[in-house]
PDB file of C-alpha atoms in Angstrom:
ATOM      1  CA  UNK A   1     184.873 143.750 173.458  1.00 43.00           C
ATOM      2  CA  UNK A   2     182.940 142.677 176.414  1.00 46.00           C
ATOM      3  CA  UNK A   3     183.974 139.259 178.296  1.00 46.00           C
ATOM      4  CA  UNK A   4     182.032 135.820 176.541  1.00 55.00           C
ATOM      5  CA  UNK A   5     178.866 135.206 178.042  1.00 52.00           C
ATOM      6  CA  UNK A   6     178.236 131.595 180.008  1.00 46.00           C
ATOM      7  CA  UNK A   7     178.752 128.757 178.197  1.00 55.00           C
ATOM      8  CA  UNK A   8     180.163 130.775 174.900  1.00 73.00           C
ATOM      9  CA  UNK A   9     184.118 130.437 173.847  1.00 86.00           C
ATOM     10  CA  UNK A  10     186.099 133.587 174.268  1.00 95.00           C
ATOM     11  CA  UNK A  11     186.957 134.812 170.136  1.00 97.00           C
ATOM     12  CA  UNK A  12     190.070 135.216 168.798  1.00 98.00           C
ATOM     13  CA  UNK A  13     190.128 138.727 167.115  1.00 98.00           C
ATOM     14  CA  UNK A  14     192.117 140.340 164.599  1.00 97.00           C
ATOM     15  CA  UNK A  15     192.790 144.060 163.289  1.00 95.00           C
ATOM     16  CA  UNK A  16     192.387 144.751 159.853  1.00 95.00           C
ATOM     17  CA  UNK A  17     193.229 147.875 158.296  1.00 91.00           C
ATOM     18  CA  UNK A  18     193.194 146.423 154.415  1.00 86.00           C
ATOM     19  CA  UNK A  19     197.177 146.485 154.211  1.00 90.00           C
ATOM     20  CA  UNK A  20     198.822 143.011 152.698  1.00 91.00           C
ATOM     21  CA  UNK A  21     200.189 142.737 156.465  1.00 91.00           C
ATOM     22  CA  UNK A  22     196.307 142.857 157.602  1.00 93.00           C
ATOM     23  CA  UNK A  23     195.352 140.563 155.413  1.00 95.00           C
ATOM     24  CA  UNK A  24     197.649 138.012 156.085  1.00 95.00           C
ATOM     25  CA  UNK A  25     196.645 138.634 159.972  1.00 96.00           C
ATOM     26  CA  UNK A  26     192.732 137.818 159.256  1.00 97.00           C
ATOM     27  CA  UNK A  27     193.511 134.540 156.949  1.00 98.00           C
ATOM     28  CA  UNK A  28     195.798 133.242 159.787  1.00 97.00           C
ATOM     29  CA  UNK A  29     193.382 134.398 162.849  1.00 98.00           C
ATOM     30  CA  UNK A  30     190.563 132.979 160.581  1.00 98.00           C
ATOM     31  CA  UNK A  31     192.355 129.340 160.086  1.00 97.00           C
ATOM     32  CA  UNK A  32     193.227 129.595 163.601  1.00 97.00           C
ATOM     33  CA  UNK A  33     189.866 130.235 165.520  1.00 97.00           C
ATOM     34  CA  UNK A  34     188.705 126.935 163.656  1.00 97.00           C
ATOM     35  CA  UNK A  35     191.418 125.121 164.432  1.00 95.00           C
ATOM     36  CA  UNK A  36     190.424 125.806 168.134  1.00 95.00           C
ATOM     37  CA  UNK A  37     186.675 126.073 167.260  1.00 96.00           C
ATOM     38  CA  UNK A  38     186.150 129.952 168.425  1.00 97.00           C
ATOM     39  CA  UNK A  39     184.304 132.487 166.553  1.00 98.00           C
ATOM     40  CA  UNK A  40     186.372 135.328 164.831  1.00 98.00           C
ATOM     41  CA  UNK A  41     186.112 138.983 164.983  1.00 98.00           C
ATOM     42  CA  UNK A  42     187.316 141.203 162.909  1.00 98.00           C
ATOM     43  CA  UNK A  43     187.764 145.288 164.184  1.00 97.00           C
ATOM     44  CA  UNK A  44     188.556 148.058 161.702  1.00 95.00           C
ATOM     45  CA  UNK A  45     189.531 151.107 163.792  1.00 90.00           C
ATOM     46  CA  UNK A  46     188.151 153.729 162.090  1.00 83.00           C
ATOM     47  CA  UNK A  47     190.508 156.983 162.511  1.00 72.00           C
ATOM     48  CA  UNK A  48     188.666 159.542 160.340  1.00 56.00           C
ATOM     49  CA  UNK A  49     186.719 160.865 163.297  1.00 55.00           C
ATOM     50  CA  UNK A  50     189.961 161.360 165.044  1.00 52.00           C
ATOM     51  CA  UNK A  51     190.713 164.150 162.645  1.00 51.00           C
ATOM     52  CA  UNK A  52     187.493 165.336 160.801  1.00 55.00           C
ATOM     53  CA  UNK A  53     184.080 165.467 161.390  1.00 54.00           C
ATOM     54  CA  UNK A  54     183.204 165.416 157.719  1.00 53.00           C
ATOM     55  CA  UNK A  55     182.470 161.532 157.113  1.00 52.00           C
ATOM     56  CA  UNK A  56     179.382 161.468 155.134  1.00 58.00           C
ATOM     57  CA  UNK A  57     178.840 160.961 151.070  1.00 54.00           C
ATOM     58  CA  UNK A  58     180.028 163.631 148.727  1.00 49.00           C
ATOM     59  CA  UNK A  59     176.833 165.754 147.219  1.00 48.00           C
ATOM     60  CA  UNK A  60     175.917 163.628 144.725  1.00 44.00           C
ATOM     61  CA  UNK A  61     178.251 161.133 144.781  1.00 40.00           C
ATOM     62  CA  UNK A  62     176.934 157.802 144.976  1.00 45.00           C
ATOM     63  CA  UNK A  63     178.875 155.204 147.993  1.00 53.00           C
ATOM     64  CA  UNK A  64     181.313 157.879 148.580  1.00 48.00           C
ATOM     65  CA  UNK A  65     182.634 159.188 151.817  1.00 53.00           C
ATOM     66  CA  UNK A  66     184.735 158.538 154.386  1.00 71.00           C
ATOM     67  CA  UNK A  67     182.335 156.443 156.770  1.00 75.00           C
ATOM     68  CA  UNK A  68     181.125 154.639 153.708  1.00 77.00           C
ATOM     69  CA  UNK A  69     184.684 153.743 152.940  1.00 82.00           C
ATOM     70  CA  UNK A  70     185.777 152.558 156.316  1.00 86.00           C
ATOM     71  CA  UNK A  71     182.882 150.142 156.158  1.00 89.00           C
ATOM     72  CA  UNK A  72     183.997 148.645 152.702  1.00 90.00           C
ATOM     73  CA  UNK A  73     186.830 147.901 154.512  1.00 93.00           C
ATOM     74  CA  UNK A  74     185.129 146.184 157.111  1.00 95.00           C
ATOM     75  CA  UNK A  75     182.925 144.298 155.289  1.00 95.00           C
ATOM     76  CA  UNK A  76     186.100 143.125 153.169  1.00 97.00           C
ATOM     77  CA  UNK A  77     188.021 141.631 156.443  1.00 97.00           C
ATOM     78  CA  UNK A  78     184.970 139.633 156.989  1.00 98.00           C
ATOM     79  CA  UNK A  79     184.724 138.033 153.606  1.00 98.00           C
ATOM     80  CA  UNK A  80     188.605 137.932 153.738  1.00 98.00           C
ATOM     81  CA  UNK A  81     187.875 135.448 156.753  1.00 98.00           C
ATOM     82  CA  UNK A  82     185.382 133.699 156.089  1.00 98.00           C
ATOM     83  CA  UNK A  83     186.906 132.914 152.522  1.00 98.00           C
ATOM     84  CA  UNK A  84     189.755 131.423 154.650  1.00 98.00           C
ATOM     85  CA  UNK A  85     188.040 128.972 156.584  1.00 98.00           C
ATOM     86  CA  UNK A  86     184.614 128.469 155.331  1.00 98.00           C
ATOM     87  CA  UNK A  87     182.165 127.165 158.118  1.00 97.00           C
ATOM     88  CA  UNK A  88     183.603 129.709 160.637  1.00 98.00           C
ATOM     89  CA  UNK A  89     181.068 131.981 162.949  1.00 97.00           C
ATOM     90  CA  UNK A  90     182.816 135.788 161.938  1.00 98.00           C
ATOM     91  CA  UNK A  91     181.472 139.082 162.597  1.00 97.00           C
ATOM     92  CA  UNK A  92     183.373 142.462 162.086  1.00 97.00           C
ATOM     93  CA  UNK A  93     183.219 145.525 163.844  1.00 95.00           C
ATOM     94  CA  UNK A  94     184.300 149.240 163.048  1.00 93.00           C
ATOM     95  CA  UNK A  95     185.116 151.087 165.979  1.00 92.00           C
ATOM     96  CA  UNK A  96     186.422 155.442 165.698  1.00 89.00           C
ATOM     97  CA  UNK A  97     189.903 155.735 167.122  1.00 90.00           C
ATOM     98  CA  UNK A  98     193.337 154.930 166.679  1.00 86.00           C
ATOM     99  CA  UNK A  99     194.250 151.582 166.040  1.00 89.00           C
ATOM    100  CA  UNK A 100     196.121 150.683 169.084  1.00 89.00           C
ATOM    101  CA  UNK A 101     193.318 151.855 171.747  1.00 92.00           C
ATOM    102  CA  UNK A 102     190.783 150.863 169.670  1.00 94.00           C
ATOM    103  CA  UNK A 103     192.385 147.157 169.574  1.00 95.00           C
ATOM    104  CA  UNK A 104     193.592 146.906 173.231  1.00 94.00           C
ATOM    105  CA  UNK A 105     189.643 147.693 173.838  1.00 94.00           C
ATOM    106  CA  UNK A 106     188.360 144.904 171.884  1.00 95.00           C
ATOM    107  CA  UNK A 107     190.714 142.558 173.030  1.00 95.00           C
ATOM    108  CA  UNK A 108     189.186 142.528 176.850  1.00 93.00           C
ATOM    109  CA  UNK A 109     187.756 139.184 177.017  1.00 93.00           C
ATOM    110  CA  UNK A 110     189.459 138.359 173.879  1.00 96.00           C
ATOM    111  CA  UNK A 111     191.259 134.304 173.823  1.00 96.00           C
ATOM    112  CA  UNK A 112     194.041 135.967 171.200  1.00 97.00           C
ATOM    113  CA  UNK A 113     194.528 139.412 169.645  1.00 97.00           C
ATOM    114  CA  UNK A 114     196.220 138.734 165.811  1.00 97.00           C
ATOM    115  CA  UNK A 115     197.360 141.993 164.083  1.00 95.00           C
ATOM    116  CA  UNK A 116     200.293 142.254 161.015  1.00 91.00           C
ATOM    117  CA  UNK A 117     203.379 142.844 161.844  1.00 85.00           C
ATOM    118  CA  UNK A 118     202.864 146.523 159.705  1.00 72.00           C
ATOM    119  CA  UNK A 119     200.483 148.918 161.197  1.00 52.00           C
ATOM    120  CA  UNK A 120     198.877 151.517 159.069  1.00 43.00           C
ATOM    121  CA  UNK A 121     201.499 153.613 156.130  1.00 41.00           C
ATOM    122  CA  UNK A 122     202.270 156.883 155.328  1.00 40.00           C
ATOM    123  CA  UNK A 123     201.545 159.849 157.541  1.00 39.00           C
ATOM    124  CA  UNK A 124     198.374 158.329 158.933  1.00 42.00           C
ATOM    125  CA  UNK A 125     200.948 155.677 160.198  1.00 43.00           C
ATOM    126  CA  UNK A 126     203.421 157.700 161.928  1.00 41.00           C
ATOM    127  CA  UNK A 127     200.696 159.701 163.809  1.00 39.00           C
ATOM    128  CA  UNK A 128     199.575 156.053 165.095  1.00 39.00           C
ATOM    129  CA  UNK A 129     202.764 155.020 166.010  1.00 40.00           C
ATOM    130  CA  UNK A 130     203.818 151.756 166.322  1.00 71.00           C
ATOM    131  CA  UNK A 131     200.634 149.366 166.746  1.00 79.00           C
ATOM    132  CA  UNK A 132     202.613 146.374 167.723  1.00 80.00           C
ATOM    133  CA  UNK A 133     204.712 147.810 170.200  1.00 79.00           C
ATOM    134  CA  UNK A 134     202.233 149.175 172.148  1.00 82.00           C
ATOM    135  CA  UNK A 135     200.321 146.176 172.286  1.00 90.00           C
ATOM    136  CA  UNK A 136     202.731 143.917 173.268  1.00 87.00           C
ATOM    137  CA  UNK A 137     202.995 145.684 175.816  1.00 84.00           C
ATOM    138  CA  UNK A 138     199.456 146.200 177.058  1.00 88.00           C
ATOM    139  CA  UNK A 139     197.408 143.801 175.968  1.00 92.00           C
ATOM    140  CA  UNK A 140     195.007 142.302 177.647  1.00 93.00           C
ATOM    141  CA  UNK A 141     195.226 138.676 176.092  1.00 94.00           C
ATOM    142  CA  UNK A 142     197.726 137.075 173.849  1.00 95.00           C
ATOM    143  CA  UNK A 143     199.037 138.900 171.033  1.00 96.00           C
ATOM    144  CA  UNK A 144     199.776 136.899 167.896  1.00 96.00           C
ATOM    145  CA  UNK A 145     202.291 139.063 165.578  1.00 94.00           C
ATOM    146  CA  UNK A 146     201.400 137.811 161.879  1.00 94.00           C
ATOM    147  CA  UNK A 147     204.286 137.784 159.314  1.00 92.00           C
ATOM    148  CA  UNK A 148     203.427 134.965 157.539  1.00 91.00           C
ATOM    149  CA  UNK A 149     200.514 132.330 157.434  1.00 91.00           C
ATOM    150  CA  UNK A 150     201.562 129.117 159.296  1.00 87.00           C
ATOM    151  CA  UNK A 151     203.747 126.603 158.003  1.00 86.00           C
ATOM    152  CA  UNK A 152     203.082 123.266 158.112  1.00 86.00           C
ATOM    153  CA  UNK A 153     205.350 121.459 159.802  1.00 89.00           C
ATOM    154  CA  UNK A 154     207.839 123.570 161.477  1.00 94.00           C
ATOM    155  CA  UNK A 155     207.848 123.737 165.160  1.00 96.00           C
ATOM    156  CA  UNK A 156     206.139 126.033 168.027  1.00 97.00           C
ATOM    157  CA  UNK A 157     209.569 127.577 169.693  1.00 97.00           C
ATOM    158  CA  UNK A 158     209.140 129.363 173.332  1.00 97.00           C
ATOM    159  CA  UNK A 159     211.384 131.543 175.364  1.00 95.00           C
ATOM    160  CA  UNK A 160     211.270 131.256 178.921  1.00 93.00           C
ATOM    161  CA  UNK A 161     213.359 133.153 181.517  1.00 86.00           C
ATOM    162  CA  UNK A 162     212.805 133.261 185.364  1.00 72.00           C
ATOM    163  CA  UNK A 163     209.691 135.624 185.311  1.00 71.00           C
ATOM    164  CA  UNK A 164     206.570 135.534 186.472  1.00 68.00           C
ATOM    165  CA  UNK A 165     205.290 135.034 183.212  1.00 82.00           C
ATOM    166  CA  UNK A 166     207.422 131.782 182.413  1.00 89.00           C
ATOM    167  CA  UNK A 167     204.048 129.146 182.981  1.00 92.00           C
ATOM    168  CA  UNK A 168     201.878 131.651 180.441  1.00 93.00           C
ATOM    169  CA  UNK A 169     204.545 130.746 178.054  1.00 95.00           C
ATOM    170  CA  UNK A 170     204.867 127.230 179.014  1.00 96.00           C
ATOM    171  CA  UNK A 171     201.204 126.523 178.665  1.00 96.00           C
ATOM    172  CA  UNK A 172     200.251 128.770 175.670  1.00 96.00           C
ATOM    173  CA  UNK A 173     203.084 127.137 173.452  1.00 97.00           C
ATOM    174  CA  UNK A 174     201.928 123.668 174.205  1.00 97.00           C
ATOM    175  CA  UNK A 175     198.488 124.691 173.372  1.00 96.00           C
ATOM    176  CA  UNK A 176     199.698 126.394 170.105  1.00 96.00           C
ATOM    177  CA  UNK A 177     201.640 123.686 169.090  1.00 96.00           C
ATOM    178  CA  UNK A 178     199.094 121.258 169.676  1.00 95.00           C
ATOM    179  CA  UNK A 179     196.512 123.110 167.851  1.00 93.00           C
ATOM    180  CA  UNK A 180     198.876 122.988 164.932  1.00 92.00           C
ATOM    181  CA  UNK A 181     200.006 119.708 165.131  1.00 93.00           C
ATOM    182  CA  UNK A 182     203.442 120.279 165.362  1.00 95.00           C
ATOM    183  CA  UNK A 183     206.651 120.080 167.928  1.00 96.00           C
ATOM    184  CA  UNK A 184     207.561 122.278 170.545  1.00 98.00           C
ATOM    185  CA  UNK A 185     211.213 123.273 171.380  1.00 97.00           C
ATOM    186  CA  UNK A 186     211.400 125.432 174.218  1.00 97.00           C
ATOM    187  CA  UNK A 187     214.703 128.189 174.269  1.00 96.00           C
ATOM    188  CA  UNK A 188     216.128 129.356 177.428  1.00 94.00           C
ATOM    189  CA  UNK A 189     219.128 131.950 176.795  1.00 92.00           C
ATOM    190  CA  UNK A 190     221.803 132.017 179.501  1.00 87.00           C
ATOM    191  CA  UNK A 191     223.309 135.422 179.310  1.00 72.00           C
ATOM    192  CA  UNK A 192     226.361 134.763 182.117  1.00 63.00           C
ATOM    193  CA  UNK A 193     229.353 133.082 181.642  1.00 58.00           C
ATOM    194  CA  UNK A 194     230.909 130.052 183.827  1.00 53.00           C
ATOM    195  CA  UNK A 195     229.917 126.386 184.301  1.00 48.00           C
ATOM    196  CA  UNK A 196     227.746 127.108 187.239  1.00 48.00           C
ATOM    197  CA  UNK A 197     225.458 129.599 185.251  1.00 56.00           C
ATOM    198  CA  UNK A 198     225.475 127.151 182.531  1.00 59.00           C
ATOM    199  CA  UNK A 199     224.146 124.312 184.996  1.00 67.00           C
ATOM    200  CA  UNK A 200     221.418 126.356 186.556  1.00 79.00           C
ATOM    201  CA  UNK A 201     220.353 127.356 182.300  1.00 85.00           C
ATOM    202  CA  UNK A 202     220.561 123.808 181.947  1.00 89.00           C
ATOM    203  CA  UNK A 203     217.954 123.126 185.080  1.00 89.00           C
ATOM    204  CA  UNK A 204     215.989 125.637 184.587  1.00 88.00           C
ATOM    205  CA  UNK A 205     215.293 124.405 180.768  1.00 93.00           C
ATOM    206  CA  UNK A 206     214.885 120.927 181.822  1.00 94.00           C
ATOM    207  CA  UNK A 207     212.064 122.308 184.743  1.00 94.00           C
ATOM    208  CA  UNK A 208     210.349 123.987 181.913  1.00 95.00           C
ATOM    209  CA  UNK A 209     210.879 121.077 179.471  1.00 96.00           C
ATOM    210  CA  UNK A 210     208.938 118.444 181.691  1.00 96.00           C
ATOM    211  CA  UNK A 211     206.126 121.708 182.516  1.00 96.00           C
ATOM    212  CA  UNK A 212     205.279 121.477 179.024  1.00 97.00           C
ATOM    213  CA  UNK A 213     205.273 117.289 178.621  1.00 97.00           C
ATOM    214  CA  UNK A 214     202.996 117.388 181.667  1.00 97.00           C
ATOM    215  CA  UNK A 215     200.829 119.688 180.229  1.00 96.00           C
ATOM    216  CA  UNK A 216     200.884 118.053 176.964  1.00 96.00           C
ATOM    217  CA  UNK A 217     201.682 114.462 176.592  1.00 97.00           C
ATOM    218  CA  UNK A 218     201.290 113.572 173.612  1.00 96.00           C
ATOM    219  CA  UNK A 219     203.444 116.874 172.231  1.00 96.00           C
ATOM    220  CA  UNK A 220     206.682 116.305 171.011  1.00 97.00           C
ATOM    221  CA  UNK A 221     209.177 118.677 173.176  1.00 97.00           C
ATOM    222  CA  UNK A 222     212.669 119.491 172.984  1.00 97.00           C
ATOM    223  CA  UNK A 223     214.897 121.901 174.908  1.00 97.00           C
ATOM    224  CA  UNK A 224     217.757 124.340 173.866  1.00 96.00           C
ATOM    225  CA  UNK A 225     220.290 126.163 175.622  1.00 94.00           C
ATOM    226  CA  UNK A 226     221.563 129.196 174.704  1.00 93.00           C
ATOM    227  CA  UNK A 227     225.101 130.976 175.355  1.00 88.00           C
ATOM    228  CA  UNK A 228     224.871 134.869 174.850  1.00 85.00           C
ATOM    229  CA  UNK A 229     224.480 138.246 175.933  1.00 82.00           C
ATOM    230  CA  UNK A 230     222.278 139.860 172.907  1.00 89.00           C
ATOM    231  CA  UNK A 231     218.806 138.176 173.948  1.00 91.00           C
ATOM    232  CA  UNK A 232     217.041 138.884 171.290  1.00 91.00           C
ATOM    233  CA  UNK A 233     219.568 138.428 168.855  1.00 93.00           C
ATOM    234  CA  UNK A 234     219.928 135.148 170.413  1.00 94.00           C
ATOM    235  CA  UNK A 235     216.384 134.064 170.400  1.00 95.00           C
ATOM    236  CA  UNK A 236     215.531 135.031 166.601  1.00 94.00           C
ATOM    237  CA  UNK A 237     218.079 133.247 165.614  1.00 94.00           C
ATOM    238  CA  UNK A 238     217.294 129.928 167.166  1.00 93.00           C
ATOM    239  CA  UNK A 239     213.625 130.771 166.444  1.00 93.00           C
ATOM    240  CA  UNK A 240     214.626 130.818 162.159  1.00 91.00           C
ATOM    241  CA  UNK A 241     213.340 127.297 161.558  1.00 91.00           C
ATOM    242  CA  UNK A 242     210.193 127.750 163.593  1.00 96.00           C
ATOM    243  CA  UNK A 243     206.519 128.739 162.784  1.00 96.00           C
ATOM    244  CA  UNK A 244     205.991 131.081 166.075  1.00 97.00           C
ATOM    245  CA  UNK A 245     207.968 132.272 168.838  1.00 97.00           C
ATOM    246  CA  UNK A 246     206.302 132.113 171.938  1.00 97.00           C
ATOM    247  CA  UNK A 247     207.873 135.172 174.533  1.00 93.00           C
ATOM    248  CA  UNK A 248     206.773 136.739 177.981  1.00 90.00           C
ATOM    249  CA  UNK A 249     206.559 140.725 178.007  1.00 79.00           C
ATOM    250  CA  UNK A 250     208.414 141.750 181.333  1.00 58.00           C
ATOM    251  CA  UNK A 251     206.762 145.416 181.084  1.00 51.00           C
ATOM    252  CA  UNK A 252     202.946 145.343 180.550  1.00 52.00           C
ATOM    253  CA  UNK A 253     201.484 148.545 180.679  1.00 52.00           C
ATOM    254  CA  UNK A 254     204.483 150.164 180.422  1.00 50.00           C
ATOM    255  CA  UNK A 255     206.239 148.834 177.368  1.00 55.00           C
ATOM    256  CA  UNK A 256     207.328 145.771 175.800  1.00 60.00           C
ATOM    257  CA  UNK A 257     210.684 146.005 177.278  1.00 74.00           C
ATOM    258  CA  UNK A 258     214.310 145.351 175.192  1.00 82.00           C
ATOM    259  CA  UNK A 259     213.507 141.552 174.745  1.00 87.00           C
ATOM    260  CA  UNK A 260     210.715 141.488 173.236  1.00 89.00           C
ATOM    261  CA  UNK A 261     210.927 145.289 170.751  1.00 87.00           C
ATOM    262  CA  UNK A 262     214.425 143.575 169.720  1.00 89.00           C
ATOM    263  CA  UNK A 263     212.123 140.261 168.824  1.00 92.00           C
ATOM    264  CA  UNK A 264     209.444 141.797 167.239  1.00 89.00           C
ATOM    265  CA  UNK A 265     211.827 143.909 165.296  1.00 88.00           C
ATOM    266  CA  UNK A 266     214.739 140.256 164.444  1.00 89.00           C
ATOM    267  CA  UNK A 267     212.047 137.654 164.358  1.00 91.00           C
ATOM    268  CA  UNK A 268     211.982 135.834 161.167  1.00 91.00           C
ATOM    269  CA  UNK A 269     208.358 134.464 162.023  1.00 94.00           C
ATOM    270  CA  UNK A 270     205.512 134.726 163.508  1.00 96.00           C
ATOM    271  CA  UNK A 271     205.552 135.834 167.221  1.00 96.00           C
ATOM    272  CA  UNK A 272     203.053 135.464 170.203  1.00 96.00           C
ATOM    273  CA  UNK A 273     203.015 137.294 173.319  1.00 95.00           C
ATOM    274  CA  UNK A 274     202.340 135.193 175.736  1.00 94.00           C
ATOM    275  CA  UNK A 275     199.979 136.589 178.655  1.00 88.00           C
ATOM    276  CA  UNK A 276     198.790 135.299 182.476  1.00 78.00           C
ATOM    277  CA  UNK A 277     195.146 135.005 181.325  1.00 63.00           C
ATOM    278  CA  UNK A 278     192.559 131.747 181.765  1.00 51.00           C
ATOM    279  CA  UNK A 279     192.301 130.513 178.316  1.00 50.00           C
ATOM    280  CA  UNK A 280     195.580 131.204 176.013  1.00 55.00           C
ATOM    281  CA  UNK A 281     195.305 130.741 172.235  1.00 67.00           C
ATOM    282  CA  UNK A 282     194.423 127.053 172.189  1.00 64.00           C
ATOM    283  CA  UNK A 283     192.641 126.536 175.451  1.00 56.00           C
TER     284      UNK A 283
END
């Protein structure tokens, strides 16, 4: 997807592949963009060409074929959006390749990526591989993992740790949470033992506690500190009574790293990978 021109808003985009897990990533991308007031794209990748070259209609068949099919399919994640928030600028695209390169490619110059939390099923699945993990750890902008649509309410949570990622997290919570109009409680797990790796948790929190008030006033923000050794244990379980869990990825391009697979994997909820890019899912 190529970078927004001057003067136009970067659009959140979102894969659809017609599964339920798809479809609950469009109405939530969909409700989203307008809640930030971006357009919406929607990309089918389109993996027949991967493996035959024999897309067209059936002799004599009327609307059949594989290329015919993938665009029903398209065309149906577009309605599926705009159907979701009425008003909203949408366009779909339908792009040949696997679903992971296909969406890391449209996602260059993207504000958020949103895909389901399932990729594609059955053996056309397991040639993919897994869709999420590659992403989250390569993507070029945020990656919004979509289990469920958002639920009024219940607060933005976000992980930090001492990375270099820990202000992308930081700043695209806050900007989530605002856009939702809901709290933020930011989760810091100390893994050591001993008062004196407690008290540096316990400043580090607070440092990223105030980072988040000054970037967001008005925001309601709280701060937990966690005891424990199983990360990502740790962090879905705080993260049980929130809407999204905001994390870093320690290993783009090569991997999502432990933290984050264990997450994606735990997570009761909805979970956004937070990247170092200009404009994060609310800004």
């Amino acid at each position: 997807m190529p970078a927004a021109a001057a003067g136009q808003r970067a659009a959140v985009v979102a894969g659809y592949d017609d599964s339920d897990s798809a479809r609950l990533a469009v109405r939530w991308a969909a409700r989203h963009a307008a809640a930030v007031k971006r357009p919406l794209e929607v990309v089918h990748a389109w993996v027949w060409p991967v493996f035959t070259s024999n897309l067209g209609p059936v002799s004599g068949v009327a609307g059949s074929g594989l290329r015919q099919a993938a665009e029903t399919i398209r065309d149906a994640g577009a309605a599926l959006a705009r159907a979701a928030a009425p008003g909203l600028t949408v366009t779909a695209r339908m792009l040949p390749g696997l679903p992971a390169p296909v969406l890391l490619d449209a996602a260059g110059g993207a504000a958020l990526l949103a895909v389901g939390s399932r990729g594609l099923g059955g053996v056309l699945g397991r040639l993919a591989g897994s869709v999420c993990a590659d992403l989250a750890g390569s993507a070029p902008c945020p990656l919004m993992v979509v289990r469920r649509l958002t639920l009024p309410g219940q607060p933005v949570a976000a992980a930090v740790d001492a990375d270099a990622v820990r202000a992308a997290v930081v700043a695209q919570a806050a900007a989530l949470a605002t856009a939702t109009g809901t709290g933020l409680e930011i989760l810091h797990v100390a893994p050591g033992r001993g008062a004196g790796r407690a008290g540096d948790g316990a400043a580090f929190l607070a440092d990223a506690v105030a980072e988040a008030r000054r970037l967001a006033p008005a925001l309601a923000v709280t701060g937990t500190l966690i005891t424990g050794r199983h990360v990502a244990r740790e962090l879905s379980a705080a993260a049980a009574g929130a809407d999204v869990l905001v994390l870093g990825s320690h290993h783009r391009g090569t991997g999502p790293g432990n933290t984050v697979s264990g997450v994606l994997q735990q997570a009761p909820c909805n979970v956004l990978i937070a990247r170092e890019v200009p404009c994060g899912p609310g800004g």
